CSV table of C-alpha atoms in Angstrom, one decimal:
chain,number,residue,atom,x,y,z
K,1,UNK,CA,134.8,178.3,80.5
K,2,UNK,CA,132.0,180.4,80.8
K,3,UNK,CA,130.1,181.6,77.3
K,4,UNK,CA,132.6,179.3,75.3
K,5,UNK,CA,130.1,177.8,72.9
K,6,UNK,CA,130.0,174.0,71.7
K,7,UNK,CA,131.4,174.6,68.3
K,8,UNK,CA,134.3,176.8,69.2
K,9,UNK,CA,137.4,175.8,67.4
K,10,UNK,CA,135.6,172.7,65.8
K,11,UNK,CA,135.6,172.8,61.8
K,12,UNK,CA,132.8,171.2,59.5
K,13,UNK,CA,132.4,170.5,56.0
K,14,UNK,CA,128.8,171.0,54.7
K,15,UNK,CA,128.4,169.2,50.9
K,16,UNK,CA,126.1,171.4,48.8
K,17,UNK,CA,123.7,172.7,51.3
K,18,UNK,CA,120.3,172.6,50.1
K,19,UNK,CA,116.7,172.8,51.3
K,20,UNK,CA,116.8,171.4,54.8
K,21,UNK,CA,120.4,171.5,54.3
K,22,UNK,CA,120.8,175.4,54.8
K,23,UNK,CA,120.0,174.6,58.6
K,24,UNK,CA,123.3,172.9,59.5
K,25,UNK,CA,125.2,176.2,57.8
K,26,UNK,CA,122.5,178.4,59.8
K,27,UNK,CA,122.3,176.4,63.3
K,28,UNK,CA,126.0,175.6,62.7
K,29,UNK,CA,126.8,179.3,62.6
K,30,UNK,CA,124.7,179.6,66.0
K,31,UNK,CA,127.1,177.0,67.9
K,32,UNK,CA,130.1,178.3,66.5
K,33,UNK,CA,131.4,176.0,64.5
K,34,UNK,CA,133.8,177.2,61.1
K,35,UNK,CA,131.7,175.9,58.4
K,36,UNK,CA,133.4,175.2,55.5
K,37,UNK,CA,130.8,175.0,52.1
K,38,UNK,CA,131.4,173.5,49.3
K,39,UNK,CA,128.9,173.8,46.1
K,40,UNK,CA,129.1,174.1,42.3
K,41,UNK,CA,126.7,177.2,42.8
K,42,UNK,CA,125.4,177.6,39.6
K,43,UNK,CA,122.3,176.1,37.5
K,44,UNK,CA,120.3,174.5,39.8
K,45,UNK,CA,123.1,174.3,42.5
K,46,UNK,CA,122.4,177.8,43.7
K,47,UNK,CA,122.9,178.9,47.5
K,48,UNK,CA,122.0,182.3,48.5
K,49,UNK,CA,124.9,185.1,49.1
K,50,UNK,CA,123.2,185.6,52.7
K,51,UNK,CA,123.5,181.9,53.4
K,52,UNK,CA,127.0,181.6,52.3
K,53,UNK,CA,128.5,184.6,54.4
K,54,UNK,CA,127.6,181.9,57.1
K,55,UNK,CA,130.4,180.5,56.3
K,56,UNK,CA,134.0,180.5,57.1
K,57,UNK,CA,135.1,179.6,53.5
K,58,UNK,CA,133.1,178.8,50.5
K,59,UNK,CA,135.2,176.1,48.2
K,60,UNK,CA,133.7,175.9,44.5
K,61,UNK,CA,133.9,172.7,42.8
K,62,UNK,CA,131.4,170.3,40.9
K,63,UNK,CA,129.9,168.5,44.1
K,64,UNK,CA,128.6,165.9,42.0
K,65,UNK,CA,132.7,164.9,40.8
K,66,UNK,CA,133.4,162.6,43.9
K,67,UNK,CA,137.2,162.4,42.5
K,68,UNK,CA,137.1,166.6,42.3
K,69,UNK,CA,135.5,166.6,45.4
K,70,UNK,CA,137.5,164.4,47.1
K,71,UNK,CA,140.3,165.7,46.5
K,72,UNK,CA,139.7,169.4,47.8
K,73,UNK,CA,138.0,167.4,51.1
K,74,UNK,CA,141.7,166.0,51.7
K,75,UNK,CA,143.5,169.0,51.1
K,76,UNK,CA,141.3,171.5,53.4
K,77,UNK,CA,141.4,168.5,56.1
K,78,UNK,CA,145.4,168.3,55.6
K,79,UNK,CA,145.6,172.2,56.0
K,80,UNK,CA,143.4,172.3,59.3
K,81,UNK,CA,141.3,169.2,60.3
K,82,UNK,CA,137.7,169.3,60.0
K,83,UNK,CA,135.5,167.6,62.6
K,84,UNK,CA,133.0,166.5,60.6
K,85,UNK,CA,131.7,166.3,57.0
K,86,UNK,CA,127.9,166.6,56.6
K,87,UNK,CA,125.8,166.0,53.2
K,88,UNK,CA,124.3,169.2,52.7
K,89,UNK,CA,121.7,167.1,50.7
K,90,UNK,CA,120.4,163.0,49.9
K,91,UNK,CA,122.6,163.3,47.1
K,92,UNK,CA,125.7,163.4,48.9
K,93,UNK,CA,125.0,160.8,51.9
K,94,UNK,CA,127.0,158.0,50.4
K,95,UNK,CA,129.9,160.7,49.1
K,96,UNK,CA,130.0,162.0,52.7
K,97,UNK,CA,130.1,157.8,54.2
K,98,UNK,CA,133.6,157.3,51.9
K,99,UNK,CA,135.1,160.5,52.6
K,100,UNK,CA,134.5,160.2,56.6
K,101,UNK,CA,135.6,156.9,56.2
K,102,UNK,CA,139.0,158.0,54.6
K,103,UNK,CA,139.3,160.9,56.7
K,104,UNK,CA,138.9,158.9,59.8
K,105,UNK,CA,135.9,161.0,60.9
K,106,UNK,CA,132.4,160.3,62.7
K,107,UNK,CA,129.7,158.6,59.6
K,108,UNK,CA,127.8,156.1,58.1
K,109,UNK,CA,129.5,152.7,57.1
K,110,UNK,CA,130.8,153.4,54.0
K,111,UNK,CA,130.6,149.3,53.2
K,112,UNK,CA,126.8,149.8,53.5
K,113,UNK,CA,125.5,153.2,52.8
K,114,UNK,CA,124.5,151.8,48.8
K,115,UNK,CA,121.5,150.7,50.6
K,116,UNK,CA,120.2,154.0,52.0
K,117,UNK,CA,120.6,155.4,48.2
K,118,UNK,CA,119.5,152.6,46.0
K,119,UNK,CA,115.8,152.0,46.4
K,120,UNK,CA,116.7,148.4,44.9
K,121,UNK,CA,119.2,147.6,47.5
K,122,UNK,CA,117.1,149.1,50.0
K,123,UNK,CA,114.2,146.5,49.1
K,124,UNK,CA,116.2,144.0,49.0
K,125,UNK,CA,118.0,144.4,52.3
K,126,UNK,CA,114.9,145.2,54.3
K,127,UNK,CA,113.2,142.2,52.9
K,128,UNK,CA,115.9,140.1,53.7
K,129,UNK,CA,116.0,140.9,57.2
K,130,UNK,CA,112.0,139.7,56.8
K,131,UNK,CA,110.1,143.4,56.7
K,132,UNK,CA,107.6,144.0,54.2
K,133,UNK,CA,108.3,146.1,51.0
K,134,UNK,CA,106.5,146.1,48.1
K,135,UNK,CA,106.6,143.6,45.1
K,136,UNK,CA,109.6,144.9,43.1
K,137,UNK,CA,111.7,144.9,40.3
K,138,UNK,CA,114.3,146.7,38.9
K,139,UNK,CA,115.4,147.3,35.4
K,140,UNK,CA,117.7,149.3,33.3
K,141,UNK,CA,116.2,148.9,29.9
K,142,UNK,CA,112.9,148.3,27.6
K,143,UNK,CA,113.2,144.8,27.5
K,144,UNK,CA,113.9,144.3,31.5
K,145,UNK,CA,111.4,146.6,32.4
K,146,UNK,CA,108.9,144.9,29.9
K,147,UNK,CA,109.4,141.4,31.9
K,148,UNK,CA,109.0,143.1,35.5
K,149,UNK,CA,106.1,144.4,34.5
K,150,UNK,CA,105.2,140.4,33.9
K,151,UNK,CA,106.3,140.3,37.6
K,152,UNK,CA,104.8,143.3,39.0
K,153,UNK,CA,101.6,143.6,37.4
K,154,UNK,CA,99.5,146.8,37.4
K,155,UNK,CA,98.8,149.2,38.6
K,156,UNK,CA,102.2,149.7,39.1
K,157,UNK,CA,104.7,152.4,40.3
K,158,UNK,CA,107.6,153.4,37.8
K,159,UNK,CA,111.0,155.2,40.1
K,160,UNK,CA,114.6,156.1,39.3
K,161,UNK,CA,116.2,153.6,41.9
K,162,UNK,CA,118.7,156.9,43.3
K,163,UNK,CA,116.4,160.3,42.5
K,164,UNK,CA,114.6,162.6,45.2
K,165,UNK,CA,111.8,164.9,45.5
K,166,UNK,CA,109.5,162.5,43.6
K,167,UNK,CA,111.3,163.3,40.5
K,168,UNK,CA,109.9,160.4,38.0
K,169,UNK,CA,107.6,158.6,40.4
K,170,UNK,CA,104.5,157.9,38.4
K,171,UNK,CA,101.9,155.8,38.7
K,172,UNK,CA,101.0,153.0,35.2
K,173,UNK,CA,98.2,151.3,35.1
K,174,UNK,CA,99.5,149.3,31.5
K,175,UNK,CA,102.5,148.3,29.2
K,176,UNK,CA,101.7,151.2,26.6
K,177,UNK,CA,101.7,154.1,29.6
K,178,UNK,CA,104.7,151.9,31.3
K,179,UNK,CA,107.0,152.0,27.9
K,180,UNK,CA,105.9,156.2,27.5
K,181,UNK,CA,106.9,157.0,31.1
K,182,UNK,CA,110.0,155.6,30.9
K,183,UNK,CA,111.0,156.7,27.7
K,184,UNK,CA,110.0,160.4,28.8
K,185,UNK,CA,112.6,159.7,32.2
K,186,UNK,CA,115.4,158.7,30.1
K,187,UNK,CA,115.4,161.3,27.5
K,188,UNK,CA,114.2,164.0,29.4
K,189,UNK,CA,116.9,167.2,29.7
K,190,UNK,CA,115.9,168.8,32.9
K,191,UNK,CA,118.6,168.0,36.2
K,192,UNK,CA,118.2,167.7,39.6
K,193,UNK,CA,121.3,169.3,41.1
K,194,UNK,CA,123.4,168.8,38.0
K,195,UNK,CA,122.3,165.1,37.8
K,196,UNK,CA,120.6,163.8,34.9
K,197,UNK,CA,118.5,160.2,35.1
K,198,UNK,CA,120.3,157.2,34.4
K,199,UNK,CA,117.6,154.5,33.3
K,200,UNK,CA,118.1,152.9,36.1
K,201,UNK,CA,114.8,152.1,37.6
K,202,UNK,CA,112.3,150.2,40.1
K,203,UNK,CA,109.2,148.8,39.0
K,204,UNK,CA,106.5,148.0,42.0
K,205,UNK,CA,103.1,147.3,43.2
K,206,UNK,CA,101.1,150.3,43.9
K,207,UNK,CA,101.1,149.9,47.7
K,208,UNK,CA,97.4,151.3,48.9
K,209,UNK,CA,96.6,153.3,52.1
K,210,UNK,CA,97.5,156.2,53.5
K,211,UNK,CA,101.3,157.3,53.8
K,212,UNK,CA,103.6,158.8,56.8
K,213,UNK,CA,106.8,159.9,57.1
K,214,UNK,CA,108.2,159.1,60.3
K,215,UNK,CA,111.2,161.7,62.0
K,216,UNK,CA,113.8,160.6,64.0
K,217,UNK,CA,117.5,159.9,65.0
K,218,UNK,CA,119.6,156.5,66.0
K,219,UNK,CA,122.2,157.7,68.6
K,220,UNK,CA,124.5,154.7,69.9
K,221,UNK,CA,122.1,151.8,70.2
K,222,UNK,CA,119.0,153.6,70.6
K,223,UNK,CA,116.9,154.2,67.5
K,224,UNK,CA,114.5,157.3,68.2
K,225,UNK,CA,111.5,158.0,66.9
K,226,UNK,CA,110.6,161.9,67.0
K,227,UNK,CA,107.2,162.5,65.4
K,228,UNK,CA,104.9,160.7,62.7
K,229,UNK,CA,104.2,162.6,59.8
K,230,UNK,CA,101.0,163.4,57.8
K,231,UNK,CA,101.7,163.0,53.8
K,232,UNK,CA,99.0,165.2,51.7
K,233,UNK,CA,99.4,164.2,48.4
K,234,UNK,CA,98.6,166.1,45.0
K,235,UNK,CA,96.2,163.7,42.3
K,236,UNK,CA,97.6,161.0,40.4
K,237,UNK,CA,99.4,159.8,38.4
K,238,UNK,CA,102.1,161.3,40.4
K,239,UNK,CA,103.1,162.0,44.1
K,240,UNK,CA,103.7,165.2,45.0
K,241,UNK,CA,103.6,165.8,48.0
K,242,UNK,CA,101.4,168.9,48.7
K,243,UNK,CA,101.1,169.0,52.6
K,244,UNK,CA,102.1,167.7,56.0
K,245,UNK,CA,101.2,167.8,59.1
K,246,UNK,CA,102.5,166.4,62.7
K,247,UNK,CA,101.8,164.6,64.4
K,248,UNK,CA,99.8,162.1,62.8
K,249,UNK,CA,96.7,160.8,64.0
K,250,UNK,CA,97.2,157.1,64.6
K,251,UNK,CA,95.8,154.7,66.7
K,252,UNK,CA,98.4,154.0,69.3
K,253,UNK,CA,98.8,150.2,68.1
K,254,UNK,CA,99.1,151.5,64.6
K,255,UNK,CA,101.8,153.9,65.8
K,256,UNK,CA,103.6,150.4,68.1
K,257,UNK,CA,103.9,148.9,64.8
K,258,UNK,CA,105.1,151.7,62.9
K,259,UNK,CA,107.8,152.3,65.6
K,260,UNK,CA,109.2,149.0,65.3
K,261,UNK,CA,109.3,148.6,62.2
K,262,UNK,CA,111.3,151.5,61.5
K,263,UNK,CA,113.3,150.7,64.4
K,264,UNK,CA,114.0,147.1,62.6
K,265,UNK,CA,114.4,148.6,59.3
K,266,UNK,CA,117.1,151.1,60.6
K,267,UNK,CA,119.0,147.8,62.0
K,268,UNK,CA,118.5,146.1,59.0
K,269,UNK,CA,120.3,148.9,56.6
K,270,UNK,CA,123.1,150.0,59.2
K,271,UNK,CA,121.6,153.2,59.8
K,272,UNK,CA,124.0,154.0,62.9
K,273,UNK,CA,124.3,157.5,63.3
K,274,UNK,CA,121.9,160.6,62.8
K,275,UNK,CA,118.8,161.6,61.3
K,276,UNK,CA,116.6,159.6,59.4
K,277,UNK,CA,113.6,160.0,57.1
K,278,UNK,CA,111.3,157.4,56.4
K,279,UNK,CA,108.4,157.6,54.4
K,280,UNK,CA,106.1,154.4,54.7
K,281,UNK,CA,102.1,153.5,53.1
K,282,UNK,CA,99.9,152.2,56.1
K,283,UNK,CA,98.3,149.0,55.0
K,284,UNK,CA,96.0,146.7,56.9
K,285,UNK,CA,98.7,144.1,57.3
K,286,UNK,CA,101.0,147.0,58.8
K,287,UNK,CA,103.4,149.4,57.5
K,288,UNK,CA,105.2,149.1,54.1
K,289,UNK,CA,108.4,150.6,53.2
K,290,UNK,CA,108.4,153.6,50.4
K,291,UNK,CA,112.0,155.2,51.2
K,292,UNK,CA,114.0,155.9,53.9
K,293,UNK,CA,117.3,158.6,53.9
K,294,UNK,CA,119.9,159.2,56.4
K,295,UNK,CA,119.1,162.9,56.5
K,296,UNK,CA,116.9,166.0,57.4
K,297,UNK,CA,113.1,165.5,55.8
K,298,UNK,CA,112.8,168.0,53.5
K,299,UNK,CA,109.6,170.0,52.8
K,300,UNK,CA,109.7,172.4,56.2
K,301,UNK,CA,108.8,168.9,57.9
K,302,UNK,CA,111.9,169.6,60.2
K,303,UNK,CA,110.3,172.9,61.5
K,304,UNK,CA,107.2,171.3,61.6
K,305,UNK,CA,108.8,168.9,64.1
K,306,UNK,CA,110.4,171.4,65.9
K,307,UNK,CA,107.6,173.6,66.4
K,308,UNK,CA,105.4,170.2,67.9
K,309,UNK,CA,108.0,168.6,69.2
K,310,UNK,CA,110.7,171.0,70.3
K,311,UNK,CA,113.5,168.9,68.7
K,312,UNK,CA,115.6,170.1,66.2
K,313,UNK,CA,116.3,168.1,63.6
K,314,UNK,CA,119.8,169.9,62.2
K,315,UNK,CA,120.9,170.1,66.1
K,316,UNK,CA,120.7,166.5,66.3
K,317,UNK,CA,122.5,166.2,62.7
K,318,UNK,CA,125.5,168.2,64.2
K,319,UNK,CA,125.5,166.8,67.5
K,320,UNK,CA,126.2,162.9,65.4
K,321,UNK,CA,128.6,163.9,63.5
K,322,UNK,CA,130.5,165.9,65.2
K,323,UNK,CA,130.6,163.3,68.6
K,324,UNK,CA,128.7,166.0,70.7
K,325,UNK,CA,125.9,165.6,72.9
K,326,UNK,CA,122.3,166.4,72.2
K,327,UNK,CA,122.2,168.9,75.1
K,328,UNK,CA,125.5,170.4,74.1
K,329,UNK,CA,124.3,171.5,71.1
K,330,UNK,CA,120.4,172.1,72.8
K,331,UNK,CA,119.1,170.3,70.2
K,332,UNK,CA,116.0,168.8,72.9
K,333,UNK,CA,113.4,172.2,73.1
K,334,UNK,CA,110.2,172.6,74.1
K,335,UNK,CA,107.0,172.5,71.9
K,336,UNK,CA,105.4,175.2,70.8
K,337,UNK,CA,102.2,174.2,69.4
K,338,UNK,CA,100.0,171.2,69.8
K,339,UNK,CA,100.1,170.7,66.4
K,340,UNK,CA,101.4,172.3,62.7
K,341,UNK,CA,100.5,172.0,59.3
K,342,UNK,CA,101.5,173.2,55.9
K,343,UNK,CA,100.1,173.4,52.3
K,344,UNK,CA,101.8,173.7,49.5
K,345,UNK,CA,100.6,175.7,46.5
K,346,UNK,CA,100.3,174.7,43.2
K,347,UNK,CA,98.6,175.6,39.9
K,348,UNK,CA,98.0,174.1,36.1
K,349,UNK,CA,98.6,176.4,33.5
K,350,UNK,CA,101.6,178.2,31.4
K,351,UNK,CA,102.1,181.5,33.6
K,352,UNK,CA,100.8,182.2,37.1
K,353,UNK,CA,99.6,186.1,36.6
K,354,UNK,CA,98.5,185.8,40.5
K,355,UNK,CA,96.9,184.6,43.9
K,356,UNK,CA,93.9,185.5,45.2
K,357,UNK,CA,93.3,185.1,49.6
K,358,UNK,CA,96.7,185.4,50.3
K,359,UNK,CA,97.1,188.8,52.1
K,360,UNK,CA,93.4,187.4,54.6
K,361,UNK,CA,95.7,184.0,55.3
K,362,UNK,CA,98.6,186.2,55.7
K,363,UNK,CA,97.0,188.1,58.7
K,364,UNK,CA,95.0,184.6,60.1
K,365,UNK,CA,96.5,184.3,63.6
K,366,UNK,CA,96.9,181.1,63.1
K,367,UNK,CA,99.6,181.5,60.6
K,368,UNK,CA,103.3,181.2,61.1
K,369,UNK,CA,105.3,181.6,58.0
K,370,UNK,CA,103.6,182.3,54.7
K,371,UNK,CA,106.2,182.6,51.0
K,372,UNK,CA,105.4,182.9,47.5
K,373,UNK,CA,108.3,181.6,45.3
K,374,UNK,CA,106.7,182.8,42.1
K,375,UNK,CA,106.0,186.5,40.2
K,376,UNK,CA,103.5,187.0,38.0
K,377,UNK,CA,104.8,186.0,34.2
K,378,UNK,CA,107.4,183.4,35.8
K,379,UNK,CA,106.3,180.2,33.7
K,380,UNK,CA,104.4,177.6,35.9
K,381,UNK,CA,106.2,174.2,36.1
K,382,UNK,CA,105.4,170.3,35.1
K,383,UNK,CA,103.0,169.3,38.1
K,384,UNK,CA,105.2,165.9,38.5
K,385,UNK,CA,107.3,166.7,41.2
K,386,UNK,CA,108.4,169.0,44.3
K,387,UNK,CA,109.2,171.8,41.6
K,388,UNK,CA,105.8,172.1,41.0
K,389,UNK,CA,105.0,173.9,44.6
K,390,UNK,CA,104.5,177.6,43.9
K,391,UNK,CA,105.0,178.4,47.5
K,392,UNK,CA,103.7,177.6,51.2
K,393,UNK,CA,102.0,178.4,54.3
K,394,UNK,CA,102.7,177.1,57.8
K,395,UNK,CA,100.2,177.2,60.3
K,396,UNK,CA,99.4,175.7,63.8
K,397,UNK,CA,96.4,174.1,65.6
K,398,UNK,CA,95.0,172.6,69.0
K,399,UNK,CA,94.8,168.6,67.3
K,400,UNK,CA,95.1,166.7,63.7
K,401,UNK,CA,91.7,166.8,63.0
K,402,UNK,CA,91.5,171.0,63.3
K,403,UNK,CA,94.8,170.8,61.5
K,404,UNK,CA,93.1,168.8,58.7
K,405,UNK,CA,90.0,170.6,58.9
K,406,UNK,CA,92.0,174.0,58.5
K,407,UNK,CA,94.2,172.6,55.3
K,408,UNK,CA,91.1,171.8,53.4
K,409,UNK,CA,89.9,175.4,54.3
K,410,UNK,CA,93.1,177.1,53.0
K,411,UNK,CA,93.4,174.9,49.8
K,412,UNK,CA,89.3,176.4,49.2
K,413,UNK,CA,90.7,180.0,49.8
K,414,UNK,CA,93.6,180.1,48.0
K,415,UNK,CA,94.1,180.0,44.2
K,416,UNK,CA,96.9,180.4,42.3
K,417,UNK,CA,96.1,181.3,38.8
């Protein structure tokens, strides 16, 4: 029938929306499908009123109690069946697999979705199936992470095996920094979505070269590969990243190898459904493995995509799980720009009292979407991790290298202070 859109009658779980996340309850609301939300929606589990009228019903429960959770999924689905259930963020991927799986609805293998949240399992089943990873080892205490560091050597990189955001990603460069890093992750009090750090962690070579993320989907047999990410990164000892921009400028047997590699690695881990985000270093030997999620990138790098590539990311989410097709949902666009970039903001200090150059960027016709997160007097944060971006600007241009050219001019212009 005429004007009947895709998601009419269809109902669809989104687990604690977040970031990238908000776009399924947003484009969801678009196709009309009755999205049901559920979040803990306090601390830092916090979604917006205006994003939650989205939705049909908003179910309140601690998202990161897979028995409490569980249990509400089954209920609502028993009441009036959903279609799909979607993680509203990484966190909730493997939740999602086992609750689809019970529920009898479209997913992930549940029997194999540990791998796509344990970077230790990860390693270990991509270098199995013979791809490279870095040298690796995990640990869970003092006296293991002392004898991987015998293993590893240094420079090294110290990660929580299940975190995001670069939360706890340092680099070490000897036992005395090693044993200090570690002891600040396990004893420190701040939470990530209601989750603290377990001690569980990696220890790995410090992989050199440039790093990509690489965008795309795996629909039946077919892994696609949307767009090559850009990673901008802030100074070490840490990773944060600080800007992206798509596509990335690789020679075209550089890109070859990077394609099939990803393809292989998806194969490799059971990635059989949706999107997926891959972030990889580029050595001469070819393209290591930092992380991969089955999810939306986070960052804006999904509107970035969009914007270059005119595929949306969140479409293509919804279209997997819910069995539709990728031109039901229109989820295949057309570009808009040749190419976009974006910079994050950041700042050392105890207080940000301002930014000078913003209102000049905000009125550079180049410049698509500009936000400030922060007021004067807010408290600046730790510059560790993705809490430490103060804001962002989006912005296009005609190739990488004026995209490059014009993110070194912005991060001159702009200072937060």
């Amino acid at each position: 029938m005429a004007g009947v859109q895709p998601g009419q009658g269809r109902r669809i779980l989104v687990i604690e929306p977040m970031g990238a996340g908000l776009g399924l309850v947003r484009v969801g609301r678009e196709l009309g499908f009755d999205i049901v939300v559920a979040t803990f929606n306090g601390d830092d589990r916090v979604i917006s009123a205006d994003d939650l009228a989205l939705a049909e019903l908003v179910v309140q429960v601690d998202t990161n109690d897979e028995a409490a959770l569980t249990e509400i999924a089954v209920d609502l689905h028993a009441r009036r069946p959903f279609t799909a259930i979607l993680p509203g963020f990484e966190f909730y991927v493997d939740v999602v697999a086992r609750l689809a799986d019970r529920l009898g609805l479209p997913g992930l293998p549940a029997a194999s979705v540990l791998a796509l949240r344990d970077k230790a399992v990860m390693r270990e089943r991509a270098q199995a199936a013979g791809l490279r990873v870095p040298r690796h080892v995990r640990a869970t205490s003092r006296a293991e992470l002392l004898a991987a560091a015998e293993v590893v050597g240094f420079p090294a990189v110290l990660k929580p095996t299940d975190s995001a955001g670069s939360v706890h990603v340092s680099r070490v460069d000897g036992t005395e920094e090693l044993l200090q890093r570690y002891e600040f992750m396990t004893s420190d009090p701040r939470t990530d979505l209601g989750r603290r750090l377990d001690g569980k962690v990696l220890l790995e070579e410090l992989v050199a070269g440039p790093e990509v993320s690489v965008e795309g989907y795996v629909t039946g047999d077919e892994v696609v590969i949307v767009s090559v990410t850009a990673k901008l990164l802030g100074p070490e000892p840490y990773f944060v990243e600080v800007g992206h921009i798509v596509q990335a400028d690789l020679d075209p047997a550089v890109r070859a190898d990077v394609e099939s590699y990803v393809d292989e690695l998806c194969r490799a881990l059971r990635l059989t459904t949706g999107p997926f985000h891959c972030e990889l270093r580029l050595r001469p030997d070819g393209p290591v493995l930092i992380e991969i999620g089955a999810r939306l990138p986070g960052g804006h790098i999904a509107d970035l995509v969009e914007l270059v590539t005119g595929v949306s990311l969140p479409r293509v989410m919804l279209a997997a799980y819910t069995g539709l097709d990728l031109d039901q949902v229109a989820a295949l666009g057309t570009p808009k720009v040749k190419c976009a970039g974006l910079l994050g903001f950041t700042a050392t200090g105890e207080r940000f009292s301002g930014a000078h150059g913003l209102d000049e960027l905000r009125d550079s016709p180049d410049v698509l979407e500009l936000q400030v997160y922060v007021r004067p007097g807010d408290p600046l944060p730790r510059p560790d991790d993705f809490r430490a971006r103060l804001g962002h600007v989006i912005f296009h241009a005609d190739s990488y290298a004026a995209a490059l050219e014009r993110w070194r001019a912005i991060e001159r212009e702009v200072r937060f202070v």
